[in-house]
Coordinates of C-alpha atoms in Angstrom, one line a residue:
X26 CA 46.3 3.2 22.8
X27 CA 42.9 3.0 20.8
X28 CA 43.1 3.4 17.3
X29 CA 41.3 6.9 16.1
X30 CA 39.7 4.1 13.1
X31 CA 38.1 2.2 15.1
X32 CA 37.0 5.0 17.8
X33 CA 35.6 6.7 14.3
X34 CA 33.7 2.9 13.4
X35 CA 32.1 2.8 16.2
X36 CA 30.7 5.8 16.4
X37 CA 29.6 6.1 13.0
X38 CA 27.8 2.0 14.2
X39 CA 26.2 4.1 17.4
X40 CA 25.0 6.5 15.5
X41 CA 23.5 4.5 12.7
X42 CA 21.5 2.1 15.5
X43 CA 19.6 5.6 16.9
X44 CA 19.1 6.9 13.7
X45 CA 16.8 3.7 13.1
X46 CA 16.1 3.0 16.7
X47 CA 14.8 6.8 16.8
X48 CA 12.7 6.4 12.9
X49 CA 11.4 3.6 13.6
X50 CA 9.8 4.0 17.1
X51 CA 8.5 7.4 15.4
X52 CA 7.0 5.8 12.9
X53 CA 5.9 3.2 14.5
X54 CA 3.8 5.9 16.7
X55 CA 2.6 8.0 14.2
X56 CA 1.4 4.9 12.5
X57 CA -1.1 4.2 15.5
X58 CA -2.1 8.1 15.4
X59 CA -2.8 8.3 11.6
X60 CA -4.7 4.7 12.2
X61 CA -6.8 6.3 14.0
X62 CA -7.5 9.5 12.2
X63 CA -8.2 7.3 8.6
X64 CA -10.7 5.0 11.1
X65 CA -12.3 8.0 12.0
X66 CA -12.4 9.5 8.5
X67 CA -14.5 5.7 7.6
X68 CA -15.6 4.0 10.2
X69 CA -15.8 5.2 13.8
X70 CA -19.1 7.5 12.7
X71 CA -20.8 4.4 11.8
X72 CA -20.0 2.1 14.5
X73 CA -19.2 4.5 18.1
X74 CA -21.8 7.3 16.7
X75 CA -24.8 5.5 14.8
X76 CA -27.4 7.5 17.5
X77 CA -27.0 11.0 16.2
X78 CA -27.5 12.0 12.6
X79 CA -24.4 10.8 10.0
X80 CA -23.0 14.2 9.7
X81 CA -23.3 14.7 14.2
X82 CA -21.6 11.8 13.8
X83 CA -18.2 12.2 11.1
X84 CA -18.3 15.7 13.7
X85 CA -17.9 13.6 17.0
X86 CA -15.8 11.3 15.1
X87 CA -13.6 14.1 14.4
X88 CA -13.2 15.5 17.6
X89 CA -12.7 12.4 19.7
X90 CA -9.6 12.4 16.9
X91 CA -9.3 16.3 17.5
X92 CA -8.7 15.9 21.4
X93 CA -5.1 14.8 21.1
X94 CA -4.2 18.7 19.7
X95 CA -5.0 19.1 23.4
X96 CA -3.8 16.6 25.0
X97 CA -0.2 15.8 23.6
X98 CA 1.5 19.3 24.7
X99 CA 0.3 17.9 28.1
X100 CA 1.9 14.2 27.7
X101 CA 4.9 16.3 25.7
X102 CA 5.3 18.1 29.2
X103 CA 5.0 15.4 31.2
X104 CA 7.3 13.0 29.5
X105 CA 9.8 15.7 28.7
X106 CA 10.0 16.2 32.4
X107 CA 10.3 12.3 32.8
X108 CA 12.6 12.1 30.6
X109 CA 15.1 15.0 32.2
X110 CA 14.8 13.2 35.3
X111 CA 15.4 9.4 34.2
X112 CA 16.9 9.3 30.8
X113 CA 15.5 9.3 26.9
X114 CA 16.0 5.9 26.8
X115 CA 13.9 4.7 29.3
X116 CA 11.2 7.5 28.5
X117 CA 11.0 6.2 24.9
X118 CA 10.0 2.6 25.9
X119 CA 7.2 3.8 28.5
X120 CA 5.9 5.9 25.6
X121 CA 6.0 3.2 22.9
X122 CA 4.2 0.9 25.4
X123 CA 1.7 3.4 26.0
X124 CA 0.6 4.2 22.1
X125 CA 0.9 0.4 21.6
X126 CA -1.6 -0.7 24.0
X127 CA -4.0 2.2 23.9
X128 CA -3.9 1.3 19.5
X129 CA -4.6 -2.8 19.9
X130 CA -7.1 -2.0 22.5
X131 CA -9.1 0.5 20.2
X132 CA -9.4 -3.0 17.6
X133 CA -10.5 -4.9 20.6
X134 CA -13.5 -2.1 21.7
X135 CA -16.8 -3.4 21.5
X136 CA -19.5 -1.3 19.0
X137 CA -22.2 0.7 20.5
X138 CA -24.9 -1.6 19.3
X139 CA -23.0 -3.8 21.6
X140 CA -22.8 -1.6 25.2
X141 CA -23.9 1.8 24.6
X142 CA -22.5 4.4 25.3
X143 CA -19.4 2.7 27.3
X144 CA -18.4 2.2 23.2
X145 CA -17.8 6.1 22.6
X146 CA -17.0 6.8 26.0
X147 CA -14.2 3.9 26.2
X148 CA -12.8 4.9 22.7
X149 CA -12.3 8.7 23.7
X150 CA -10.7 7.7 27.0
X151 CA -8.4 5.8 24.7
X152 CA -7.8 7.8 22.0
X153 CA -6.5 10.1 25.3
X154 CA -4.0 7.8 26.2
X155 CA -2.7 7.8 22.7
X156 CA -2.0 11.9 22.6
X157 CA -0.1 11.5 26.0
X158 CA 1.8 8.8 24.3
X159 CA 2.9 10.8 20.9
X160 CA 2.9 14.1 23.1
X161 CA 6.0 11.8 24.8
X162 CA 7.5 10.2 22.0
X163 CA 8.2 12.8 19.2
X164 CA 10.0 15.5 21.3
X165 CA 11.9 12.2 23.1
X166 CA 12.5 10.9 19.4
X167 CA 14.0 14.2 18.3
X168 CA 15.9 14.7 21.0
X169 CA 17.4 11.5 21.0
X170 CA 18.4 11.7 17.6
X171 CA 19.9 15.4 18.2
X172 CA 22.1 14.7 21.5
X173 CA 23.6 12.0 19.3
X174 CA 24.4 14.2 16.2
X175 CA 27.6 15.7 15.5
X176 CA 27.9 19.1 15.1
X177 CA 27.6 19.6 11.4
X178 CA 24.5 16.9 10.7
X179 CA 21.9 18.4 13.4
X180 CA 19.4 19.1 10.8
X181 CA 19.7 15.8 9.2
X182 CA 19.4 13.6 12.3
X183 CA 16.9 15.7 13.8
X184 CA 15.0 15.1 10.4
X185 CA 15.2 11.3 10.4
X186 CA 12.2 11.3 13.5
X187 CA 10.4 13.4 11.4
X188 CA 10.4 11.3 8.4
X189 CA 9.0 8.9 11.1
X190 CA 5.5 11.1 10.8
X191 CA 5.3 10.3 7.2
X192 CA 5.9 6.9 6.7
X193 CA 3.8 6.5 10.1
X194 CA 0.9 8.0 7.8
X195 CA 2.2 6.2 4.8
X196 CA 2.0 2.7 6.7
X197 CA -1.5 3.5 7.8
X198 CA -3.2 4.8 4.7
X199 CA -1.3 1.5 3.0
X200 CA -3.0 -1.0 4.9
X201 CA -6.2 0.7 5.7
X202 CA -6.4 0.7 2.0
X203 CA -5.7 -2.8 1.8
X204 CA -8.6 -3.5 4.5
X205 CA -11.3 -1.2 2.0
X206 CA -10.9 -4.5 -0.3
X207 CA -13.2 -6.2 1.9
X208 CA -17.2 -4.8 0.7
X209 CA -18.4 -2.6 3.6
X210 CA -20.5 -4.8 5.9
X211 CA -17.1 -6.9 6.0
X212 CA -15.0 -3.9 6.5
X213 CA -17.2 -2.7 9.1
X214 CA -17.8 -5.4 11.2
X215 CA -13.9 -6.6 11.5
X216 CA -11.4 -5.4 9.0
X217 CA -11.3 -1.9 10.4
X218 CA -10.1 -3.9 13.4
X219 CA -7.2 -5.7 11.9
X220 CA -4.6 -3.0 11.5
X221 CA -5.3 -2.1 15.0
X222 CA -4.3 -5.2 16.2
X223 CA -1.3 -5.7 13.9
X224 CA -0.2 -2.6 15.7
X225 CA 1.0 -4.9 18.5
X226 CA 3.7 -6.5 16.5
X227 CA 5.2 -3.5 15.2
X228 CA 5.4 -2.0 19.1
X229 CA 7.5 -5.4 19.8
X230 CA 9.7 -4.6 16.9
X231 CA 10.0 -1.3 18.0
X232 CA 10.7 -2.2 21.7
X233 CA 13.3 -5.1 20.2
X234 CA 15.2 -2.1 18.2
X235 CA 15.4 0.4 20.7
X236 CA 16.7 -1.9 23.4
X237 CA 20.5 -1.9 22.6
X238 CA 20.4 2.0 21.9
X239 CA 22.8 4.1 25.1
X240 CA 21.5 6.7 26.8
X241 CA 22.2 10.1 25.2
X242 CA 26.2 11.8 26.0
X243 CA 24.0 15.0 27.1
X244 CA 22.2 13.0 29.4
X245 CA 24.9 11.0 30.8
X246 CA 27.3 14.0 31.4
X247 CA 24.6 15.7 32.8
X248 CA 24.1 12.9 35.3
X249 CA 28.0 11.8 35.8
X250 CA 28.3 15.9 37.2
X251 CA 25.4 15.5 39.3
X252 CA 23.3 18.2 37.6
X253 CA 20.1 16.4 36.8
X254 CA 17.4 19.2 37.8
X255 CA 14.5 17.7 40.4
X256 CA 12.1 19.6 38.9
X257 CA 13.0 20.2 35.2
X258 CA 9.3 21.5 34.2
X259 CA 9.6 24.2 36.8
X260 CA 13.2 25.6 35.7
X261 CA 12.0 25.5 31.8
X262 CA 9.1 27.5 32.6
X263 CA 10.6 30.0 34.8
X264 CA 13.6 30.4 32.4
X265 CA 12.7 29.9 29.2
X266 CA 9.4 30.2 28.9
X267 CA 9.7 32.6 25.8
X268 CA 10.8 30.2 23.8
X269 CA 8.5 27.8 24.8
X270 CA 5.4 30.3 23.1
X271 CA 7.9 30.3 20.3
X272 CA 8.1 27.0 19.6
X273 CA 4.4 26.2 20.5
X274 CA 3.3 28.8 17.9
X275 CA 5.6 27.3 15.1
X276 CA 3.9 24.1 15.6
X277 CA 0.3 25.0 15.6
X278 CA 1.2 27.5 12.2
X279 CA 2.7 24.4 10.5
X280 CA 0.9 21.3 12.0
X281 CA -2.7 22.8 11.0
X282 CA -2.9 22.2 7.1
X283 CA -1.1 19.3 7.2
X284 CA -3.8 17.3 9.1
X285 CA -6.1 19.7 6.8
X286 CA -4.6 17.2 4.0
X287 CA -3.1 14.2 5.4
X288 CA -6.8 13.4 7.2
X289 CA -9.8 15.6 7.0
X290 CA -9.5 15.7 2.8
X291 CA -10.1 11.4 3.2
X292 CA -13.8 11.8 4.7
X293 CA -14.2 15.2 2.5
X294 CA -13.4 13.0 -0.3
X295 CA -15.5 9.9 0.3
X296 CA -18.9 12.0 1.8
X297 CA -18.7 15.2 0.3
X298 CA -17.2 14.6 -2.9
X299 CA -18.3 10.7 -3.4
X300 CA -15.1 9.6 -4.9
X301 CA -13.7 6.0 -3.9
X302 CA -12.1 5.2 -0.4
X303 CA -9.4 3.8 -2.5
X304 CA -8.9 7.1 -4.2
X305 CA -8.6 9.3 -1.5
X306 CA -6.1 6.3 0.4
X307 CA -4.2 6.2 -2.5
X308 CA -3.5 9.8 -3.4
X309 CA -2.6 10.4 1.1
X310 CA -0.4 7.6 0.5
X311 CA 1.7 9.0 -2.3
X312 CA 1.9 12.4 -0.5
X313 CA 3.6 10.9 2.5
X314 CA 5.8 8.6 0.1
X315 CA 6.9 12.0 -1.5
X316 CA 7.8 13.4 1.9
X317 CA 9.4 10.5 3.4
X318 CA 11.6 11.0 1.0
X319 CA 12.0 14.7 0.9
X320 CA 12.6 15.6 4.5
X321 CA 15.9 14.0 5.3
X322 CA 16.9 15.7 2.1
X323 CA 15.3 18.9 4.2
X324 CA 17.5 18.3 6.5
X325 CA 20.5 18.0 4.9
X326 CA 19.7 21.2 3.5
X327 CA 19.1 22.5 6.7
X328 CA 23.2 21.7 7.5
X329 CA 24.2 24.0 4.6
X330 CA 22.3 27.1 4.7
X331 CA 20.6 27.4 8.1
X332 CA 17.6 26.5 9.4
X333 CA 15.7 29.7 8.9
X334 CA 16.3 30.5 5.1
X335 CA 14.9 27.0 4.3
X336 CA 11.7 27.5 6.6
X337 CA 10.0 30.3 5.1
X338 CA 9.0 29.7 1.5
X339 CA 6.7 26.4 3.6
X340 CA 5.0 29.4 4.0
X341 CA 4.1 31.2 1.8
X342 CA 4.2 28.1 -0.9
X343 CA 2.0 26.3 2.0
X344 CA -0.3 29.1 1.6
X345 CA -0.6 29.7 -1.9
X346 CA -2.3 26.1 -2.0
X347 CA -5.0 25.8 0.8
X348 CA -7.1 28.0 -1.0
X349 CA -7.8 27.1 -4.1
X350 CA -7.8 23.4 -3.0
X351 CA -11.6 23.2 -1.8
X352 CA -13.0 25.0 -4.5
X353 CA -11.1 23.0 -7.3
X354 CA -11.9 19.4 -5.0
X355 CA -15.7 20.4 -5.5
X356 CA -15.0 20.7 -9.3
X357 CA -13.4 17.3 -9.5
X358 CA -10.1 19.1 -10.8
X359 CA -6.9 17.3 -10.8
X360 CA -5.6 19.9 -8.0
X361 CA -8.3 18.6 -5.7
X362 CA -7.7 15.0 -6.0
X363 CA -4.0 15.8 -5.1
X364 CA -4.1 17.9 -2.1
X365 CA -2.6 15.4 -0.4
X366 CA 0.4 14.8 -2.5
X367 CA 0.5 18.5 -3.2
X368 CA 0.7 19.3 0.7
X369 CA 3.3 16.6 1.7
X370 CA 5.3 18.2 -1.1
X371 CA 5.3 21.5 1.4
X372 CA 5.5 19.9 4.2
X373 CA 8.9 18.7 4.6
X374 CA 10.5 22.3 4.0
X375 CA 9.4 23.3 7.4
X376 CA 9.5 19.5 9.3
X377 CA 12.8 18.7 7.8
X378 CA 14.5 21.3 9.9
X379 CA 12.3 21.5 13.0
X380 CA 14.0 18.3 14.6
X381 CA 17.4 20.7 14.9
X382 CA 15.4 24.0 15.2
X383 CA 13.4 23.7 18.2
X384 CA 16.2 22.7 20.5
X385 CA 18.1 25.4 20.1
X386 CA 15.4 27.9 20.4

């Protein structure tokens, strides 16, 4: 007879491993997403855009970092449907892989003084590969840590993948700030590339985590009665596409002026603005610190009093701060220089309960 202690150990062991098997592939991720976005906030204008005027170029800069809002609900899709058909698991590693060596091979990309335009044209194709990659791993990431969850913590382990997002950013703003020590030629030339490249010993650590993790009980009683659906996409879209507009629209309301903050405010800082690349690293970097450590908390919260009474005032708080943000920026005013901070303070009302929300939908 097996002792209910040990049964109740071992779990609690199982669970712990995907919580950090699940945060730390997320953040490992979202660390090669924000990379980018801070790169293109400093650098890619000036070394993949130098033939069009400065501010054509921060614009095409911008959108090759824009093109993942289009292109992750596809990779979310198609790994979603992957993922139904072979397992979380395994769907987890091909999308780690996928943002890993799509980030080191951005670092490795030759300039356009070098080849032309095979520079832009080879770092949009890759900055593609990334959005399929995150589309994959943040719904995988939260749905791993979900199917795991008992029945009273869904908001809090849903929440740990979304913590993920903000010390992904936190990571990256950290060491691109470290790399702004260098003067600029130096910084241009090779120590925007160094972060890129350390990329690919975080994706090992990441792989070397997440290789002991099980497959998810959902998934595997789903598969032991012989119920996996052959075509999973098809059957979510005929049945449930309602709540697939709902969801969709909740992200797009609450994803928007987060980037707003967490990327666009560091080139409107450092052009517009002229303060200090350091400046505007530093004061990204404490908003995500702040959130890192308010979302799990989110989710706890989540647990106790639902996940709709703790979603609204992101709203409306949310709201209340975008617009005098520009106006008080361009005056220099404390407010400005922490839109950052003040956002991620927002932020993790709303993301701290999405991990447990959107599945039930």
């Amino acid at each position: 007879m097996s002792n209910p202690q040990d049964n109740t150990a071992s779990i609690l062991q199982k669970n712990k491993k995907v919580l950090i098997a699940s945060l730390t592939g997320s953040a490992i991720e979202w660390f090669d997403y924000f990379l980018y976005g801070t790169a293109a906030a400093l650098v890619f204008n000036k070394i993949f855009f130098p033939m069009v005027d400065p501010v054509i170029g921060l614009i095409l800069s911008w959108l090759s970092f824009s093109l993942t809002f289009f292109i992750r609900p596809i990779g979310g899709v198609i790994f979603a449907h992957i993922g139904d058909r072979i397992g979380r698991k395994k769907t987890l590693v091909l999308t780690l892989s996928l943002m890993g060596s799509a980030t080191v091979a951005i670092g490795l990309l030759p300039t356009y003084e070098m080849v032309g335009l095979w520079a832009p044209a080879l770092l949009i194709t890759l900055r593609i590969i990334q959005g399929m990659g995150i589309g994959g791993e943040w719904g995988g990431a939260l749905l791993l840590a979900y199917e795991y969850a008992p029945e009273k913590r869904k908001g809090f382990f849903g929440s740990i993948p979304q913590a993920g997002v903000t010390i992904g950013m936190l990571m990256a703003t950290f060491i691109v700030s470290l790399m702004t020590l260098f003067d600029e030629a130096q910084f241009l030339a090779w120590g925007w590339r160094i972060p890129f490249l350390l990329s690919s010993v975080l994706v090992f650590l990441g792989l070397w985590i997440r290789k002991d993790i099980d497959e998810t009980p959902a998934f595997k009683q789903v598969k032991k009665s012989g119920q996996v659906a052959k075509a999973p996409l098809r059957d979510t879209l005929k049945h449930h596409w309602r709540e697939v507009l709902i969801a969709a629209g909740l992200k797009v309301v609450e994803t928007a002026p987060f980037y707003i903050f967490s990327t666009f405010v560091v080139s409107y800082a450092t052009t517009t603005l002229s303060y200090q690349k350091s400046q505007a690293l530093e004061s990204v970097t404490l908003g995500a610190l702040v959130a890192t450590v308010m979302i799990p908390l989110m989710g706890l919260l989540s647990d106790k009093v639902g996940r709709q009474k703790d979603v609204h005032p992101e709203r409306g708080a949310a709201g209340a701060v975008y617009r005098p943000v520009v106006p008080a920026a361009r005056h220099r005013h404390r407010l400005g220089h922490h839109a950052g901070d003040d956002r991620c303070l927002r932020h993790p009302v709303g993301a701290g309960n999405r991990g447990a929300r959107h599945p039930v939908l």
